[in-house]
Amino acid sequence: MDPHIFPVALEKAHRLINHGPTVLVSASDGGVSNVMAAAWACALDFDPPKLTVVLDKTAKTRELVEKSGHFAIQIPNAKQVVMTRELGSSSLNDEPDKLARAGAQLFNIDDYSMPFVSGCSAWLACKRIAEPHNENSYDLFIAEVIGAWADDRVFQNGHWNFENAGPEWRSLHYVAGGHFYAIGEPLQGHQARSPALKKPRTLSDVA
Amino acid sequence: MDPHIFPVALEKAHRLINHGPTVLVSASDGGVSNVMAAAWACALDFDPPKLTVVLDKTAKTRELVEKSGHFAIQIPNAKQVVMTRELGSSSLNDEPDKLARAGAQLFNIDDYSMPFVSGCSAWLACKRIAEPHNENSYDLFIAEVIGAWADDRVFQNGHWNFENAGPEWRSLHYVAGGHFYAIGEPLQGHQARSPALKKPRTLSDVA
Ligand SMILES: Cc1cc2nc3c(=O)[nH]c(=O)nc-3n(C[C@H](O)[C@H](O)[C@H](O)COP(=O)(O)O)c2cc1C
Ligand SMILES: Cc1cc2nc3c(=O)[nH]c(=O)nc-3n(C[C@H](O)[C@H](O)[C@H](O)COP(=O)(O)O)c2cc1C
């Protein structure tokens, strides 16, 4: 495993997705591994950490999640924007070499059964909590987070450090039609409305 | 109503929250109106548009949502970061003047019953879809979006235009402990891995 990847305490795992990044969902079953993009993933609880993700019935990844009961959620970054879009634009149902064409490489962590995507900024190992009504009616999956890791070049001491990591580490926030925004500059919500608010770099003219 | 506020077609409403912003949830019942911050809101469907939001059992706003069956989700911006944090740090259960102290002003749109928060970038009128098991077990609420509006200074022709609007219009993305990031610069996911990727402004060195 890349020496930059280190475990994140489960009670801080929600911080990895709190800011609303587009994620990659990976799963494997019976020797088949796959990855798809998902903008509709969201934290659901702190302790034990849980999350939701919307998995359309047409997605091969959903079938692997249903069969194996496990998946990984990872936070891709700006250097992976083309790969992320490709993983969200083609299906393993149609393209057997989807992962290779998108340039997605997989790796394992310890004894966890789900595959993880190399080069991301953070990873969450997830165990599906079976909720058939949500899955059938809304394509909505609920999972418990049973492991969390991050790359120490962008997440340190329990905090994202986008402002000091290189721009290639910024998380991706999907809008539509292949358009993403990268995450931007930090803002402090606990300062009074005062000139102190001038600190954030790109917000020097917001009072 | 502010002349900058215009309706967004329902089939494009998901674009308002696709990029994972922290939102404000507002509701009213029996003459009581309230607003809270929520980082855990997420799109759920396109057409009809639906969304999920996590509303803790301790939140007064949740009680108003349960009683009225309606709420608004709005996307606050960088000039509202202190207000957003305050709306997420104090409860109407403890502070009867919570809204005034946070500086939150409410307005109405047409005949919609829920209150909307002034000065945000976009607004979604939501009708709760009763799912008692999700609400009780996970604090997870599902709603249909029945109306959508945006401020034309930051959302135009069905697209966010953060890059050309002033920095005060950037959406807020909460991490923890009063720390937010503003949304950043655009990235194109559909270009080949080529020098064309150099276009995004803050990413000139990402290949
Ligand atoms: C940026 C992006 C975000 C996406 N978000 C979701 C999502 O949240 N849920 C979903 O079901 N599909 C989403 N999709 C579409 C799937 O990724 C797409 O259907 C993919 O081809 C499924 O791959 P598979 O069949 O190989 O599993 C998204 C696509 C993109 C490009
Ligand atoms: C940025 C931010 C995001 C928050 N996100 C959520 C959330 O998604 N769900 C939730 O139940 N509480 C969330 N909270 C906490 C509520 O906003 C907080 O409990 C608030 O005081 C409730 O207000 P009320 O009791 O007046 O409704 C958040 C707080 C902050 C500061």
PDB file of N, CA and C in Angstrom, chain B residues 4 9 32 34 51 57 64 73-74 84 92 94 97 102 113 115 126 145 155 158 167 172 175 181 189 191-192 204-205:
ATOM      1  N   HIS B   4     -34.078  39.598  -9.031  1.00  0.00           N
ATOM      2  CA  HIS B   4     -33.044  38.668  -9.498  1.00  0.00           C
ATOM      3  C   HIS B   4     -33.455  37.200  -9.350  1.00  0.00           C
ATOM      4  N   ALA B   9     -36.467  25.347 -14.038  1.00  0.00           N
ATOM      5  CA  ALA B   9     -37.288  24.209 -14.460  1.00  0.00           C
ATOM      6  C   ALA B   9     -37.037  23.019 -13.536  1.00  0.00           C
ATOM      7  N   VAL B  32     -45.058  29.590  13.717  1.00  0.00           N
ATOM      8  CA  VAL B  32     -43.644  29.523  14.109  1.00  0.00           C
ATOM      9  C   VAL B  32     -42.809  29.172  12.877  1.00  0.00           C
ATOM     10  N   ASN B  34     -38.746  28.633  11.329  1.00  0.00           N
ATOM     11  CA  ASN B  34     -37.387  28.383  11.793  1.00  0.00           C
ATOM     12  C   ASN B  34     -36.483  27.972  10.629  1.00  0.00           C
ATOM     13  N   LEU B  51     -35.115  14.751  -3.073  1.00  0.00           N
ATOM     14  CA  LEU B  51     -33.870  14.899  -2.320  1.00  0.00           C
ATOM     15  C   LEU B  51     -34.015  14.263  -0.950  1.00  0.00           C
ATOM     16  N   LYS B  57     -33.325  14.498  15.667  1.00  0.00           N
ATOM     17  CA  LYS B  57     -34.545  14.570  16.498  1.00  0.00           C
ATOM     18  C   LYS B  57     -34.547  15.753  17.441  1.00  0.00           C
ATOM     19  N   LEU B  64     -41.215  21.169  12.852  1.00  0.00           N
ATOM     20  CA  LEU B  64     -42.028  21.976  11.932  1.00  0.00           C
ATOM     21  C   LEU B  64     -42.219  21.265  10.596  1.00  0.00           C
ATOM     22  N   ILE B  73     -35.364  24.080   1.041  1.00  0.00           N
ATOM     23  CA  ILE B  73     -33.906  23.897   1.076  1.00  0.00           C
ATOM     24  C   ILE B  73     -33.337  25.055   0.286  1.00  0.00           C
ATOM     25  N   GLN B  74     -32.407  25.809   0.885  1.00  0.00           N
ATOM     26  CA  GLN B  74     -31.790  26.885   0.131  1.00  0.00           C
ATOM     27  C   GLN B  74     -30.283  26.795   0.215  1.00  0.00           C
ATOM     28  N   THR B  84     -24.904  31.103   8.468  1.00  0.00           N
ATOM     29  CA  THR B  84     -25.128  29.664   8.307  1.00  0.00           C
ATOM     30  C   THR B  84     -24.621  28.907   9.523  1.00  0.00           C
ATOM     31  N   LEU B  92     -33.886  26.958  18.103  1.00  0.00           N
ATOM     32  CA  LEU B  92     -35.066  27.745  18.470  1.00  0.00           C
ATOM     33  C   LEU B  92     -35.672  27.221  19.767  1.00  0.00           C
ATOM     34  N   ASP B  94     -34.075  26.740  22.411  1.00  0.00           N
ATOM     35  CA  ASP B  94     -33.398  27.433  23.514  1.00  0.00           C
ATOM     36  C   ASP B  94     -33.418  28.948  23.337  1.00  0.00           C
ATOM     37  N   ASP B  97     -35.209  34.113  19.896  1.00  0.00           N
ATOM     38  CA  ASP B  97     -34.843  35.112  18.881  1.00  0.00           C
ATOM     39  C   ASP B  97     -33.701  34.620  17.998  1.00  0.00           C
ATOM     40  N   ALA B 102     -29.215  35.591  14.306  1.00  0.00           N
ATOM     41  CA  ALA B 102     -28.373  35.105  13.215  1.00  0.00           C
ATOM     42  C   ALA B 102     -28.437  36.028  12.001  1.00  0.00           C
ATOM     43  N   SER B 113     -46.232  27.418   0.918  1.00  0.00           N
ATOM     44  CA  SER B 113     -46.497  27.625   2.346  1.00  0.00           C
ATOM     45  C   SER B 113     -45.231  27.755   3.184  1.00  0.00           C
ATOM     46  N   PRO B 115     -41.462  29.035   4.450  1.00  0.00           N
ATOM     47  CA  PRO B 115     -40.700  30.292   4.411  1.00  0.00           C
ATOM     48  C   PRO B 115     -39.364  30.084   3.704  1.00  0.00           C
ATOM     49  N   CYS B 126     -40.005  22.024  -0.996  1.00  0.00           N
ATOM     50  CA  CYS B 126     -40.018  20.563  -0.822  1.00  0.00           C
ATOM     51  C   CYS B 126     -41.259  20.094  -0.085  1.00  0.00           C
ATOM     52  N   VAL B 145     -39.262  17.701  -4.748  1.00  0.00           N
ATOM     53  CA  VAL B 145     -39.047  19.129  -5.011  1.00  0.00           C
ATOM     54  C   VAL B 145     -40.198  19.615  -5.888  1.00  0.00           C
ATOM     55  N   PHE B 155     -26.631  31.858 -11.103  1.00  0.00           N
ATOM     56  CA  PHE B 155     -27.117  30.677 -11.820  1.00  0.00           C
ATOM     57  C   PHE B 155     -27.839  31.170 -13.060  1.00  0.00           C
ATOM     58  N   GLY B 158     -29.600  27.433 -16.630  1.00  0.00           N
ATOM     59  CA  GLY B 158     -29.510  26.071 -16.108  1.00  0.00           C
ATOM     60  C   GLY B 158     -28.144  25.695 -15.552  1.00  0.00           C
ATOM     61  N   PRO B 167     -16.932  36.579  -5.567  1.00  0.00           N
ATOM     62  CA  PRO B 167     -16.596  35.524  -4.592  1.00  0.00           C
ATOM     63  C   PRO B 167     -17.643  35.379  -3.496  1.00  0.00           C
ATOM     64  N   LEU B 172     -21.195  27.090   0.027  1.00  0.00           N
ATOM     65  CA  LEU B 172     -20.469  26.703   1.244  1.00  0.00           C
ATOM     66  C   LEU B 172     -20.446  25.187   1.366  1.00  0.00           C
ATOM     67  N   VAL B 175     -17.028  21.265   6.619  1.00  0.00           N
ATOM     68  CA  VAL B 175     -16.213  20.115   7.010  1.00  0.00           C
ATOM     69  C   VAL B 175     -16.523  19.735   8.454  1.00  0.00           C
ATOM     70  N   TYR B 181     -15.353  25.148   3.276  1.00  0.00           N
ATOM     71  CA  TYR B 181     -14.664  25.567   2.055  1.00  0.00           C
ATOM     72  C   TYR B 181     -15.701  26.211   1.144  1.00  0.00           C
ATOM     73  N   GLY B 189     -14.596  17.513 -17.274  1.00  0.00           N
ATOM     74  CA  GLY B 189     -14.307  16.084 -17.235  1.00  0.00           C
ATOM     75  C   GLY B 189     -14.309  15.437 -18.603  1.00  0.00           C
ATOM     76  N   GLN B 191     -12.724  16.399 -21.459  1.00  0.00           N
ATOM     77  CA  GLN B 191     -11.597  16.573 -22.361  1.00  0.00           C
ATOM     78  C   GLN B 191     -10.670  15.373 -22.245  1.00  0.00           C
ATOM     79  N   ALA B 192      -9.946  15.108 -23.293  1.00  0.00           N
ATOM     80  CA  ALA B 192      -8.940  14.049 -23.220  1.00  0.00           C
ATOM     81  C   ALA B 192      -7.826  14.522 -22.289  1.00  0.00           C
ATOM     82  N   SER B 204      -3.561  24.959 -13.607  1.00  0.00           N
ATOM     83  CA  SER B 204      -2.738  25.010 -14.806  1.00  0.00           C
ATOM     84  C   SER B 204      -1.646  23.946 -14.798  1.00  0.00           C
ATOM     85  N   ASP B 205      -1.323  23.423 -13.632  1.00  0.00           N
ATOM     86  CA  ASP B 205      -0.261  22.413 -13.637  1.00  0.00           C
ATOM     87  C   ASP B 205      -0.769  20.979 -13.446  1.00  0.00           C
TER      88      ASP B 205
END
